[in-house]
């Protein structure tokens, strides 16, 4: 019988371009509930009843209360071995693009852990160095910024490196908000007071009601994100699919782009997925158990 993990490792090792495509399953071992699995219910509401523009128009207080609860739940979660392995892969390999359907921030936090570990090993690539992650634009420091204190230096360098491993987000971010009046987008991490309509988050620019900057059922994906992700997938020699059932479209069609371009598909998931018939290599297992060996 073919040694599937070895086959997958060889495919990944020699591929010039790799797209890593993740879903809720990559965060499952961190304790983040998936929508469909156990623990996916909140106050007897199904996510499908809350994650819609209609639900927000009907009862923005209830929807913000749910997002506040999900943010609190995430604050108690830590990135798992899969997030860290993916972060390390992005930081040390050329030609890797991460595309996620998740709205949590665990890929970013996993990349920070990976960057910290690499820095400790003296292997953190400097900004602008060869390697795909480094070729992405790094966030600029303002010209007038105060000089960093000695002990802040490594942390800032690690954070800058981790930022280069940020995912393309197909479904937005739970820690960003968007104005329902003027459309302005902001990072939004402050605690949400959903006790009344009057206390819900408001836009700093125009005073309009803010909404979570996530893609709800029936909404279109963020401009550019899908195009960028699909272009990377079409050019990739391998699409590594991790923890997604493949039921949410159009994101799920990313895999077809790689196949259409003649690339291979590797699927890591302990349950059945829509990709099982097309996978060139199928690894049945939890992401945190499989990925460190696969990508290390
Ligand atoms: P899904 O719930 O449809 O599928 C999850 C997949 O993860 C399943 O195939 C399951 O077998 C697999 N899985 C479970 N445990 C795993 C593990 N330890 N390792 C690897 N795989 C594991 O999720 P989806 O395909 O991402 O689609 C659901 C939608 O819900 C997405 O659009 C996403 O935005 C949203 N969502 C996001 C989060 C998050 O941000 N963490 C959580 C729930 C839902
Ligand atoms: Zn506004």
mmCIF file of N, CA and C in Angstrom, residues 199-244:
data_model
loop_
_atom_site.group_PDB
_atom_site.id
_atom_site.type_symbol
_atom_site.label_atom_id
_atom_site.label_comp_id
_atom_site.label_asym_id
_atom_site.label_seq_id
_atom_site.Cartn_x
_atom_site.Cartn_y
_atom_site.Cartn_z
ATOM 1 N N UNK A 199 -26.295 51.064 22.702
ATOM 2 C CA UNK A 199 -24.907 50.816 23.113
ATOM 3 C C UNK A 199 -24.112 50.005 22.086
ATOM 4 N N UNK A 200 -24.727 49.662 20.959
ATOM 5 C CA UNK A 200 -24.011 48.860 19.949
ATOM 6 C C UNK A 200 -22.881 49.686 19.328
ATOM 7 N N UNK A 201 -21.840 49.019 18.784
ATOM 8 C CA UNK A 201 -20.702 49.756 18.220
ATOM 9 C C UNK A 201 -21.117 50.694 17.087
ATOM 10 N N UNK A 202 -20.532 51.896 17.100
ATOM 11 C CA UNK A 202 -20.852 52.934 16.111
ATOM 12 C C UNK A 202 -19.608 53.342 15.346
ATOM 13 N N UNK A 203 -19.804 53.827 14.122
ATOM 14 C CA UNK A 203 -18.712 54.265 13.259
ATOM 15 C C UNK A 203 -18.097 55.565 13.780
ATOM 16 N N UNK A 204 -16.759 55.591 13.877
ATOM 17 C CA UNK A 204 -16.056 56.788 14.340
ATOM 18 C C UNK A 204 -16.177 57.939 13.345
ATOM 19 N N UNK A 205 -16.395 57.615 12.075
ATOM 20 C CA UNK A 205 -16.436 58.650 11.041
ATOM 21 C C UNK A 205 -17.823 59.276 10.913
ATOM 22 N N UNK A 206 -18.868 58.454 10.877
ATOM 23 C CA UNK A 206 -20.197 59.014 10.571
ATOM 24 C C UNK A 206 -21.263 58.687 11.617
ATOM 25 N N UNK A 207 -20.918 57.876 12.615
ATOM 26 C CA UNK A 207 -21.895 57.566 13.662
ATOM 27 C C UNK A 207 -22.867 56.453 13.293
ATOM 28 N N UNK A 208 -22.715 55.908 12.077
ATOM 29 C CA UNK A 208 -23.604 54.824 11.650
ATOM 30 C C UNK A 208 -23.377 53.544 12.460
ATOM 31 N N UNK A 209 -24.347 52.657 12.411
ATOM 32 C CA UNK A 209 -24.228 51.378 13.119
ATOM 33 C C UNK A 209 -23.157 50.512 12.452
ATOM 34 N N UNK A 210 -22.251 49.963 13.268
ATOM 35 C CA UNK A 210 -21.257 49.025 12.725
ATOM 36 C C UNK A 210 -21.847 47.623 12.698
ATOM 37 N N UNK A 211 -21.338 46.813 11.775
ATOM 38 C CA UNK A 211 -21.681 45.385 11.730
ATOM 39 C C UNK A 211 -20.383 44.596 11.680
ATOM 40 N N UNK A 212 -20.403 43.336 12.113
ATOM 41 C CA UNK A 212 -19.187 42.519 11.969
ATOM 42 C C UNK A 212 -18.799 42.448 10.497
ATOM 43 N N UNK A 213 -17.478 42.562 10.206
ATOM 44 C CA UNK A 213 -17.018 42.550 8.811
ATOM 45 C C UNK A 213 -16.739 41.121 8.370
ATOM 46 N N UNK A 214 -17.806 40.345 8.382
ATOM 47 C CA UNK A 214 -17.716 38.954 7.944
ATOM 48 C C UNK A 214 -18.711 38.755 6.805
ATOM 49 N N UNK A 215 -18.504 37.686 6.053
ATOM 50 C CA UNK A 215 -19.423 37.388 4.948
ATOM 51 C C UNK A 215 -20.536 36.504 5.487
ATOM 52 N N UNK A 216 -21.749 36.990 5.421
ATOM 53 C CA UNK A 216 -22.881 36.211 5.893
ATOM 54 C C UNK A 216 -23.482 35.387 4.757
ATOM 55 N N UNK A 217 -24.291 34.420 5.125
ATOM 56 C CA UNK A 217 -24.954 33.573 4.128
ATOM 57 C C UNK A 217 -25.700 34.469 3.141
ATOM 58 N N UNK A 218 -25.473 34.220 1.868
ATOM 59 C CA UNK A 218 -26.165 34.987 0.826
ATOM 60 C C UNK A 218 -25.435 36.242 0.402
ATOM 61 N N UNK A 219 -24.294 36.567 1.048
ATOM 62 C CA UNK A 219 -23.559 37.778 0.676
ATOM 63 C C UNK A 219 -22.408 37.456 -0.271
ATOM 64 N N UNK A 220 -21.959 38.493 -0.998
ATOM 65 C CA UNK A 220 -20.813 38.279 -1.892
ATOM 66 C C UNK A 220 -19.517 38.374 -1.100
ATOM 67 N N UNK A 221 -18.492 37.733 -1.630
ATOM 68 C CA UNK A 221 -17.190 37.717 -0.946
ATOM 69 C C UNK A 221 -16.453 39.045 -1.120
ATOM 70 N N UNK A 222 -15.522 39.358 -0.198
ATOM 71 C CA UNK A 222 -14.809 40.640 -0.281
ATOM 72 C C UNK A 222 -14.144 40.812 -1.641
ATOM 73 N N UNK A 223 -14.259 42.030 -2.158
ATOM 74 C CA UNK A 223 -13.720 42.355 -3.474
ATOM 75 C C UNK A 223 -12.233 41.991 -3.540
ATOM 76 N N UNK A 224 -11.859 41.281 -4.538
ATOM 77 C CA UNK A 224 -10.433 40.997 -4.734
ATOM 78 C C UNK A 224 -9.957 39.730 -4.059
ATOM 79 N N UNK A 225 -10.523 39.397 -2.891
ATOM 80 C CA UNK A 225 -10.007 38.241 -2.137
ATOM 81 C C UNK A 225 -10.181 36.947 -2.934
ATOM 82 N N UNK A 226 -11.362 36.765 -3.487
ATOM 83 C CA UNK A 226 -11.634 35.533 -4.231
ATOM 84 C C UNK A 226 -10.760 35.447 -5.482
ATOM 85 N N UNK A 227 -10.639 36.577 -6.181
ATOM 86 C CA UNK A 227 -9.833 36.605 -7.408
ATOM 87 C C UNK A 227 -8.374 36.275 -7.096
ATOM 88 N N UNK A 228 -7.830 36.900 -6.046
ATOM 89 C CA UNK A 228 -6.433 36.663 -5.681
ATOM 90 C C UNK A 228 -6.235 35.205 -5.285
ATOM 91 N N UNK A 229 -7.169 34.683 -4.487
ATOM 92 C CA UNK A 229 -7.050 33.307 -4.009
ATOM 93 C C UNK A 229 -7.152 32.323 -5.183
ATOM 94 N N UNK A 230 -8.104 32.561 -6.082
ATOM 95 C CA UNK A 230 -8.291 31.651 -7.215
ATOM 96 C C UNK A 230 -7.077 31.693 -8.151
ATOM 97 N N UNK A 231 -6.503 32.886 -8.339
ATOM 98 C CA UNK A 231 -5.324 32.991 -9.213
ATOM 99 C C UNK A 231 -4.163 32.201 -8.608
ATOM 100 N N UNK A 232 -3.978 32.307 -7.288
ATOM 101 C CA UNK A 232 -2.901 31.553 -6.629
ATOM 102 C C UNK A 232 -3.166 30.057 -6.754
ATOM 103 N N UNK A 233 -4.427 29.658 -6.594
ATOM 104 C CA UNK A 233 -4.774 28.238 -6.673
ATOM 105 C C UNK A 233 -4.567 27.692 -8.083
ATOM 106 N N UNK A 234 -4.898 28.502 -9.095
ATOM 107 C CA UNK A 234 -4.747 28.053 -10.483
ATOM 108 C C UNK A 234 -3.279 27.831 -10.821
ATOM 109 N N UNK A 235 -2.403 28.650 -10.220
ATOM 110 C CA UNK A 235 -0.972 28.555 -10.522
ATOM 111 C C UNK A 235 -0.257 27.527 -9.644
ATOM 112 N N UNK A 236 -0.940 27.043 -8.602
ATOM 113 C CA UNK A 236 -0.277 26.170 -7.623
ATOM 114 C C UNK A 236 -0.099 24.746 -8.145
ATOM 115 N N UNK A 237 1.010 24.135 -7.761
ATOM 116 C CA UNK A 237 1.223 22.726 -8.115
ATOM 117 C C UNK A 237 0.538 21.806 -7.115
ATOM 118 N N UNK A 238 0.326 22.315 -5.899
ATOM 119 C CA UNK A 238 -0.385 21.530 -4.884
ATOM 120 C C UNK A 238 -1.365 22.424 -4.129
ATOM 121 N N UNK A 239 -2.582 21.920 -3.943
ATOM 122 C CA UNK A 239 -3.539 22.566 -3.051
ATOM 123 C C UNK A 239 -3.694 21.664 -1.834
ATOM 124 N N UNK A 240 -3.295 22.167 -0.674
ATOM 125 C CA UNK A 240 -3.394 21.403 0.568
ATOM 126 C C UNK A 240 -4.654 21.862 1.298
ATOM 127 N N UNK A 241 -5.647 20.980 1.363
ATOM 128 C CA UNK A 241 -6.952 21.322 1.934
ATOM 129 C C UNK A 241 -7.013 20.791 3.368
ATOM 130 N N UNK A 242 -7.297 21.682 4.317
ATOM 131 C CA UNK A 242 -7.270 21.276 5.723
ATOM 132 C C UNK A 242 -8.558 21.678 6.437
ATOM 133 N N UNK A 243 -9.322 20.690 6.903
ATOM 134 C CA UNK A 243 -10.449 20.982 7.797
ATOM 135 C C UNK A 243 -11.587 21.753 7.182
ATOM 136 N N UNK A 244 -11.910 21.449 5.950
ATOM 137 C CA UNK A 244 -13.109 22.052 5.369
ATOM 138 C C UNK A 244 -13.924 20.983 4.664
#
